[in-house]
PDB file of C-alpha atoms in Angstrom:
ATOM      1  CA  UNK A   1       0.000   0.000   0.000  1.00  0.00           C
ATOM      2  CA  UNK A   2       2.748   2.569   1.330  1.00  0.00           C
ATOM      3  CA  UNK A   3       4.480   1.297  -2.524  1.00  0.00           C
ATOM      4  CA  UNK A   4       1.079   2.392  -4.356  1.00  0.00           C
ATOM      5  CA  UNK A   5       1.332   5.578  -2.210  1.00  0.00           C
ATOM      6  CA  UNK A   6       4.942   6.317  -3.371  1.00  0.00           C
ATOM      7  CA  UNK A   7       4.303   5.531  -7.221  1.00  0.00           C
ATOM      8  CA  UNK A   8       1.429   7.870  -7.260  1.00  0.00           C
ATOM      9  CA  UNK A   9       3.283  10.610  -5.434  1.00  0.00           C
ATOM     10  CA  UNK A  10       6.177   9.808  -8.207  1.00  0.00           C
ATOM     11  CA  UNK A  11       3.548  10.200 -10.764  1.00  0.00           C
ATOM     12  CA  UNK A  12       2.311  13.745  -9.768  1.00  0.00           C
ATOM     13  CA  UNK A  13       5.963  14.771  -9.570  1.00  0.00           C
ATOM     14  CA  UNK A  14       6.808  13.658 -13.287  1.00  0.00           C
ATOM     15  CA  UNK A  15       3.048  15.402 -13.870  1.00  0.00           C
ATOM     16  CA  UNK A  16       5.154  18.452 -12.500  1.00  0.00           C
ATOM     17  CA  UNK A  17       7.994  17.498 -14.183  1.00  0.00           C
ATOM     18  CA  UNK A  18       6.701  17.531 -17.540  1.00  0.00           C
ATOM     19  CA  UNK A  19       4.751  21.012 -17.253  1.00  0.00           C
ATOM     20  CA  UNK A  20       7.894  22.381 -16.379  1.00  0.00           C
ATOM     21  CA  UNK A  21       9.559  20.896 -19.640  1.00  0.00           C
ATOM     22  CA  UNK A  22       6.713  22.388 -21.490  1.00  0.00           C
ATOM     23  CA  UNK A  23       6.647  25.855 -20.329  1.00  0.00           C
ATOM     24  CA  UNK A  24      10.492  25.749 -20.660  1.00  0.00           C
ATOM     25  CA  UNK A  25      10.079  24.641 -24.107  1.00  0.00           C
ATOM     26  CA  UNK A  26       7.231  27.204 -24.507  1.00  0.00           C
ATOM     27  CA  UNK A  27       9.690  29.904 -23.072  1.00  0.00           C
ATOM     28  CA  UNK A  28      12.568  29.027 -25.471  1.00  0.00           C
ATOM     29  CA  UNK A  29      10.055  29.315 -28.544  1.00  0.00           C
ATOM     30  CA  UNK A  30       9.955  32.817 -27.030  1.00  0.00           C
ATOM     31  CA  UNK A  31      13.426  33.502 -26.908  1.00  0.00           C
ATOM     32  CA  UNK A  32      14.062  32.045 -29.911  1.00  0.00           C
ATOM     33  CA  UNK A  33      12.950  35.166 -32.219  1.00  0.00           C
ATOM     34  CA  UNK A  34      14.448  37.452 -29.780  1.00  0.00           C
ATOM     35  CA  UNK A  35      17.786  35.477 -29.677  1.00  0.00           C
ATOM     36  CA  UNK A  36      17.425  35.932 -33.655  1.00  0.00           C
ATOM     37  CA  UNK A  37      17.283  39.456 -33.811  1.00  0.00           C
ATOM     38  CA  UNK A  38      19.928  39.737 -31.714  1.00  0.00           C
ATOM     39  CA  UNK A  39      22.130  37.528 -33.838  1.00  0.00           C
ATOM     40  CA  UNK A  40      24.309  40.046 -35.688  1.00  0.00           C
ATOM     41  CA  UNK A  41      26.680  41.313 -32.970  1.00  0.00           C
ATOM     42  CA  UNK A  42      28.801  39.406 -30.554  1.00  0.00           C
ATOM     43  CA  UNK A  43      26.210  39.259 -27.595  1.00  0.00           C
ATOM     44  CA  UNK A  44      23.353  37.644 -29.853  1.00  0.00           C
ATOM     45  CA  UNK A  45      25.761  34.905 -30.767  1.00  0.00           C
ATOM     46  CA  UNK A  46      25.632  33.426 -26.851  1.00  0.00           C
ATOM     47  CA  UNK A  47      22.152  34.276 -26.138  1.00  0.00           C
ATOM     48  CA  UNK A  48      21.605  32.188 -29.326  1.00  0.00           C
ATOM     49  CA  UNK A  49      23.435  29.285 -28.214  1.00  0.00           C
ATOM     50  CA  UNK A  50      21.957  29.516 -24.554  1.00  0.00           C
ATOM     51  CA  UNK A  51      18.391  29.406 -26.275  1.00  0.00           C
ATOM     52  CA  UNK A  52      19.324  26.485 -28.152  1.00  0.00           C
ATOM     53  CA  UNK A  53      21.125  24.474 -25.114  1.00  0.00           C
ATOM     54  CA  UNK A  54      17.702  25.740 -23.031  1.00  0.00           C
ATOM     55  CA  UNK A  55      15.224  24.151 -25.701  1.00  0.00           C
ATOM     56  CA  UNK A  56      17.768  21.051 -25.804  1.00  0.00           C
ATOM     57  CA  UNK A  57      17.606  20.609 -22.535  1.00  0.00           C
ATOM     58  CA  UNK A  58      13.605  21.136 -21.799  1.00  0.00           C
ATOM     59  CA  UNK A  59      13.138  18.431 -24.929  1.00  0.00           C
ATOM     60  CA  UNK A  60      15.628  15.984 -22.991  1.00  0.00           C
ATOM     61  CA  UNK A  61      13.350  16.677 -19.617  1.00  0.00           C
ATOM     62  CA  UNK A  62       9.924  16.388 -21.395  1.00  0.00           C
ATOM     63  CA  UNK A  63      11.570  12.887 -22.862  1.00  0.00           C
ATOM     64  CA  UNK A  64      12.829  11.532 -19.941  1.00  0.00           C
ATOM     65  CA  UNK A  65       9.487  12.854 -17.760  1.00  0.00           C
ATOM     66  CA  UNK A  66       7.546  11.260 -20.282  1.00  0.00           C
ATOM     67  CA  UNK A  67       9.813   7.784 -20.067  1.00  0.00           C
ATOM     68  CA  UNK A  68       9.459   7.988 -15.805  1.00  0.00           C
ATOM     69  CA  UNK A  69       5.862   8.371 -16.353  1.00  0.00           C
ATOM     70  CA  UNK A  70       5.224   5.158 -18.829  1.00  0.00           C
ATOM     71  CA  UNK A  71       7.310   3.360 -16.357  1.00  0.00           C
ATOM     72  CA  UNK A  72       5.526   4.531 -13.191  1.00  0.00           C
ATOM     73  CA  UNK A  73       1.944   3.836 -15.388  1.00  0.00           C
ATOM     74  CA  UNK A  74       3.645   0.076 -15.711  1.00  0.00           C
ATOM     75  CA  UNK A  75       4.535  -0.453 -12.595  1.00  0.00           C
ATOM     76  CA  UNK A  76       0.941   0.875 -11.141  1.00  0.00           C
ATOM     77  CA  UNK A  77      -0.326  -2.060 -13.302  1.00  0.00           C
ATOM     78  CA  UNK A  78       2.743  -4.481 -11.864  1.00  0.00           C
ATOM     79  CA  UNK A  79       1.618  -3.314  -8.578  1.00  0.00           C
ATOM     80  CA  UNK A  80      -2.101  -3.520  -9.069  1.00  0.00           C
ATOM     81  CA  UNK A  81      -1.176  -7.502 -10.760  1.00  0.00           C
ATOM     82  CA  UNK A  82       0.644  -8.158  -8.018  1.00  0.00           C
ATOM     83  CA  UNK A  83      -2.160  -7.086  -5.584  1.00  0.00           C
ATOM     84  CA  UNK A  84      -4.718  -9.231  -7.708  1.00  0.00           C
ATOM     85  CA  UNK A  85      -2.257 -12.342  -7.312  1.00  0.00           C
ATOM     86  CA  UNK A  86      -1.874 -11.374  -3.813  1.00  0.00           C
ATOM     87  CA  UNK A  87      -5.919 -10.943  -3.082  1.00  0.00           C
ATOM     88  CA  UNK A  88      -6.056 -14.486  -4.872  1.00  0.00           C
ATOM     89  CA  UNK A  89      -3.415 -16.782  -3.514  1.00  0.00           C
ATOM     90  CA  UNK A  90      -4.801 -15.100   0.135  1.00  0.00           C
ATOM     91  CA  UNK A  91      -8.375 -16.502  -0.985  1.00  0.00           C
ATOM     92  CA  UNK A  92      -6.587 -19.997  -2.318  1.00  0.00           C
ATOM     93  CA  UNK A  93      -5.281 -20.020   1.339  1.00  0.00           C
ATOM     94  CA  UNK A  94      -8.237 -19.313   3.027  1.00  0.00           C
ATOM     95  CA  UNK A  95     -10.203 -22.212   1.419  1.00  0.00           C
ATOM     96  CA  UNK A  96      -7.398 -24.676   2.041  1.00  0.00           C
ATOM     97  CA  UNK A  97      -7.728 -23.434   6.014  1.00  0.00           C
ATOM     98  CA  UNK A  98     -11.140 -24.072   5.644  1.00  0.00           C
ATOM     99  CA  UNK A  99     -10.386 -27.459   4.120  1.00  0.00           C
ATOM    100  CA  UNK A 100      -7.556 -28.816   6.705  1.00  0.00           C
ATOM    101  CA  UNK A 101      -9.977 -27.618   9.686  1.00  0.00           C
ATOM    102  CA  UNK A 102     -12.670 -30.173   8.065  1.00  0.00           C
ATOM    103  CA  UNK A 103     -10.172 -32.451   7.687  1.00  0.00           C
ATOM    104  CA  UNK A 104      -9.208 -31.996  11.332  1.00  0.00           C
ATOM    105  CA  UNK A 105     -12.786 -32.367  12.936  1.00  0.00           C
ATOM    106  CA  UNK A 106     -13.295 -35.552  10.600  1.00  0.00           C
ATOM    107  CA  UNK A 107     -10.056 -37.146  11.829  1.00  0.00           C
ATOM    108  CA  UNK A 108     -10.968 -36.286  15.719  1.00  0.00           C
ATOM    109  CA  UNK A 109     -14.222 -37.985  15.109  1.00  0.00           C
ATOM    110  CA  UNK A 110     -12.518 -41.043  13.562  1.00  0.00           C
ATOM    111  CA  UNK A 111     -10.185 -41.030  16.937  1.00  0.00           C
ATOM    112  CA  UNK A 112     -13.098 -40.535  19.263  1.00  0.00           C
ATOM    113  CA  UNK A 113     -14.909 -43.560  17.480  1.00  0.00           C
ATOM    114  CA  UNK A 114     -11.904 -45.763  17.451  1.00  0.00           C
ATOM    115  CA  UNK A 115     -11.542 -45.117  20.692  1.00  0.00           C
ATOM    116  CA  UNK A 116     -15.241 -46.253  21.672  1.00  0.00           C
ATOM    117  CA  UNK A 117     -15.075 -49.233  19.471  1.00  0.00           C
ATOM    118  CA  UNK A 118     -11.947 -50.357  20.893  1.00  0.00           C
ATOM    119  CA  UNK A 119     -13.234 -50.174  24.831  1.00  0.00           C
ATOM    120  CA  UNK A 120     -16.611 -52.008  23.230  1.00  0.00           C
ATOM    121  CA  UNK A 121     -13.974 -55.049  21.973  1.00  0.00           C
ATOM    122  CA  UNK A 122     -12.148 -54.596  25.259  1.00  0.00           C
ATOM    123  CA  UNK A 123     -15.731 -55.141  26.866  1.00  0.00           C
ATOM    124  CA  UNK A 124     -16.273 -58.103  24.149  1.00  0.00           C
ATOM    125  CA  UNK A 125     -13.195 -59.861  25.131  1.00  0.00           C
ATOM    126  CA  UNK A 126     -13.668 -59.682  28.921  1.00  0.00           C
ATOM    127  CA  UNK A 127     -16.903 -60.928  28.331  1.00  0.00           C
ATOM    128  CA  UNK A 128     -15.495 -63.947  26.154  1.00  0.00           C
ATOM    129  CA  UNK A 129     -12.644 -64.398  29.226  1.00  0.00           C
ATOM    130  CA  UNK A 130     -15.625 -65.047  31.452  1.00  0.00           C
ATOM    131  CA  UNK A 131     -17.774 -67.221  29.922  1.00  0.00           C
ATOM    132  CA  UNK A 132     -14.527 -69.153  28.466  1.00  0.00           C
ATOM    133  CA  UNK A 133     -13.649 -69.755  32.276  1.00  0.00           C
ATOM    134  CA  UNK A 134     -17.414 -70.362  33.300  1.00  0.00           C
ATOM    135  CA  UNK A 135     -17.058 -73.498  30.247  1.00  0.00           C
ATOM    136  CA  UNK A 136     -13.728 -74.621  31.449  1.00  0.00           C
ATOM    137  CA  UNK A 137     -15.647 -74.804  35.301  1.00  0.00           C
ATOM    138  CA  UNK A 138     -18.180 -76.770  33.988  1.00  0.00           C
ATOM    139  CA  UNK A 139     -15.803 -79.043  31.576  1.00  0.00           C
ATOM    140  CA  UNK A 140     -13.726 -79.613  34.789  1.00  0.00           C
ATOM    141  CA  UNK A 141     -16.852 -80.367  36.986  1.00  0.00           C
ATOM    142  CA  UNK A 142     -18.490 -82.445  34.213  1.00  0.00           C
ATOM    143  CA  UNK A 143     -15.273 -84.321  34.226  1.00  0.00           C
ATOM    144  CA  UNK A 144     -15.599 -85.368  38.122  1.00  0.00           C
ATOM    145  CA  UNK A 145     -18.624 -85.955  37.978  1.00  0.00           C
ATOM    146  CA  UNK A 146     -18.153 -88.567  35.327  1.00  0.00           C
ATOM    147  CA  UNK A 147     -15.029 -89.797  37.128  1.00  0.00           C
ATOM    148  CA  UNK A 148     -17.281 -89.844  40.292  1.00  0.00           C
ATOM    149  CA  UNK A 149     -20.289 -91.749  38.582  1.00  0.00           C
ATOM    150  CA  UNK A 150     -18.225 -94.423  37.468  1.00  0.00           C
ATOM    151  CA  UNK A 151     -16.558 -95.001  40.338  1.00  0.00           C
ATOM    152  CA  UNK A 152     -19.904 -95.246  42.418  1.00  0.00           C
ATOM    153  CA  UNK A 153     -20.760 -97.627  39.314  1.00  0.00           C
ATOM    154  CA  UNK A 154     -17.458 -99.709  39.900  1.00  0.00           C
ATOM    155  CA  UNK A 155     -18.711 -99.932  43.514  1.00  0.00           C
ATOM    156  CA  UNK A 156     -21.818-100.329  43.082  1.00  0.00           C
ATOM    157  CA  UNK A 157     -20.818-103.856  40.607  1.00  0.00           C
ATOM    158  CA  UNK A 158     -18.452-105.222  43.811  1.00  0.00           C
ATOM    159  CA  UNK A 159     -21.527-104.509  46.082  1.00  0.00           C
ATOM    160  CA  UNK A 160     -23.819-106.437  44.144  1.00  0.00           C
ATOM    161  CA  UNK A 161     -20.902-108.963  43.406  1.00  0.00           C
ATOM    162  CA  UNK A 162     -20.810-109.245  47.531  1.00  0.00           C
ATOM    163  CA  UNK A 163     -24.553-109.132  48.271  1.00  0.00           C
ATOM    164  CA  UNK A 164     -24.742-112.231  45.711  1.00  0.00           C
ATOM    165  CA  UNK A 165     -22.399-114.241  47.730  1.00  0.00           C
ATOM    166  CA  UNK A 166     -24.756-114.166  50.581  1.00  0.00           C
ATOM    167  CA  UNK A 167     -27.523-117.098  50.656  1.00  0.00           C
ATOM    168  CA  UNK A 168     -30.835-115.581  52.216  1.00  0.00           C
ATOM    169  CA  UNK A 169     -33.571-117.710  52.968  1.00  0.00           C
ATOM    170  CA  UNK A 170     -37.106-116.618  52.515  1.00  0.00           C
ATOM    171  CA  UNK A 171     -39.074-116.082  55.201  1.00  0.00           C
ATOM    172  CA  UNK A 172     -42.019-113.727  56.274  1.00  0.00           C
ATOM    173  CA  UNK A 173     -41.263-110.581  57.832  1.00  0.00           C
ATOM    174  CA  UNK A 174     -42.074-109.755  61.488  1.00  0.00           C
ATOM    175  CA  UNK A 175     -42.624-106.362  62.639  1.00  0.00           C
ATOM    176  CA  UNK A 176     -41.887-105.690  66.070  1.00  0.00           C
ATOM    177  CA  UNK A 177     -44.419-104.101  67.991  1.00  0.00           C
ATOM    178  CA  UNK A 178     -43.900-101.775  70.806  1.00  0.00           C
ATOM    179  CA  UNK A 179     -46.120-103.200  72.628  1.00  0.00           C
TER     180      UNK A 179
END
């Protein structure tokens, strides 16, 4: 901005530049017929030669005014370009802000689900741990009490094996009587 500022300030001056060329050319268009009438003698002969190294010089200055001011008028474009470019890599920028922060709260809701499913397959597996050791309790317990049934089975063979030996006679039962 303070560069804008500066190039238009430069362009008034070559503005004020080049109307002083102009009068000064003006002026020595004055001079000039004066300068010629004075030509004859001695003293007309530098006048004439100062009027002609006057309207040299004011050319030079209206040439090299008008040169600054083409360049200053190119550079206000550059400048005014350059701010365009500016005003649209700023805008590029913003949009790419906008982008990342989506970005951002999309990946944050990823994490916060990951991090919910993962304590739900925590929960799962403790779940599986417990009923894994409730089946391993009852595969132990079925285990005795298969181990326990056939042994009461085994006995219960000798028993009978015993109990066959004996010889019992048949005879009517008596109940005692209290009385």
């Amino acid at each position: 901005m303070i560069f804008l500022l500066v190039l238009v300030l430069g362009l008034t001056s070559v503005s004020v530049v080049n109307l002083t060329a102009g009068q000064a050319l003006t002026y020595a268009d004055k001079i000039v017929p004066a300068v010629e009438a004075a030509r004859a003698g001695n003293a007309g002969k530098g006048f004439a030669v100062v009027a002609d190294e006057v309207r040299r010089l004011a050319a030079g200055t209206a040439e090299a005014s008008q040169n600054t001011a083409t360049l200053i008028s190119e550079s206000l474009r550059s400048v005014q370009n350059g701010k365009q470019i500016a005003d649209d890599t700023a805008a590029s920028l913003e949009r790419v802000n906008a982008i990342i922060q989506t970005l951002s709260q999309q990946a944050r809701k990823v994490s916060q689900t990951s991090i919910a499913q993962d304590a739900a397959i925590q929960q799962t597996t403790l779940g599986v741990d417990q009923i894994s050791a409730v089946v391993q309790n009852n595969s132990a317990t079925a285990e005795e009490s298969a181990a326990a049934s056939q042994e009461l089975s085994s006995q219960a063979h000798v028993l009978q094996d015993l109990t066959n030996r004996f010889a019992i006679e048949e005879r009517p039962l008596r109940y005692l009587n209290a009385d």
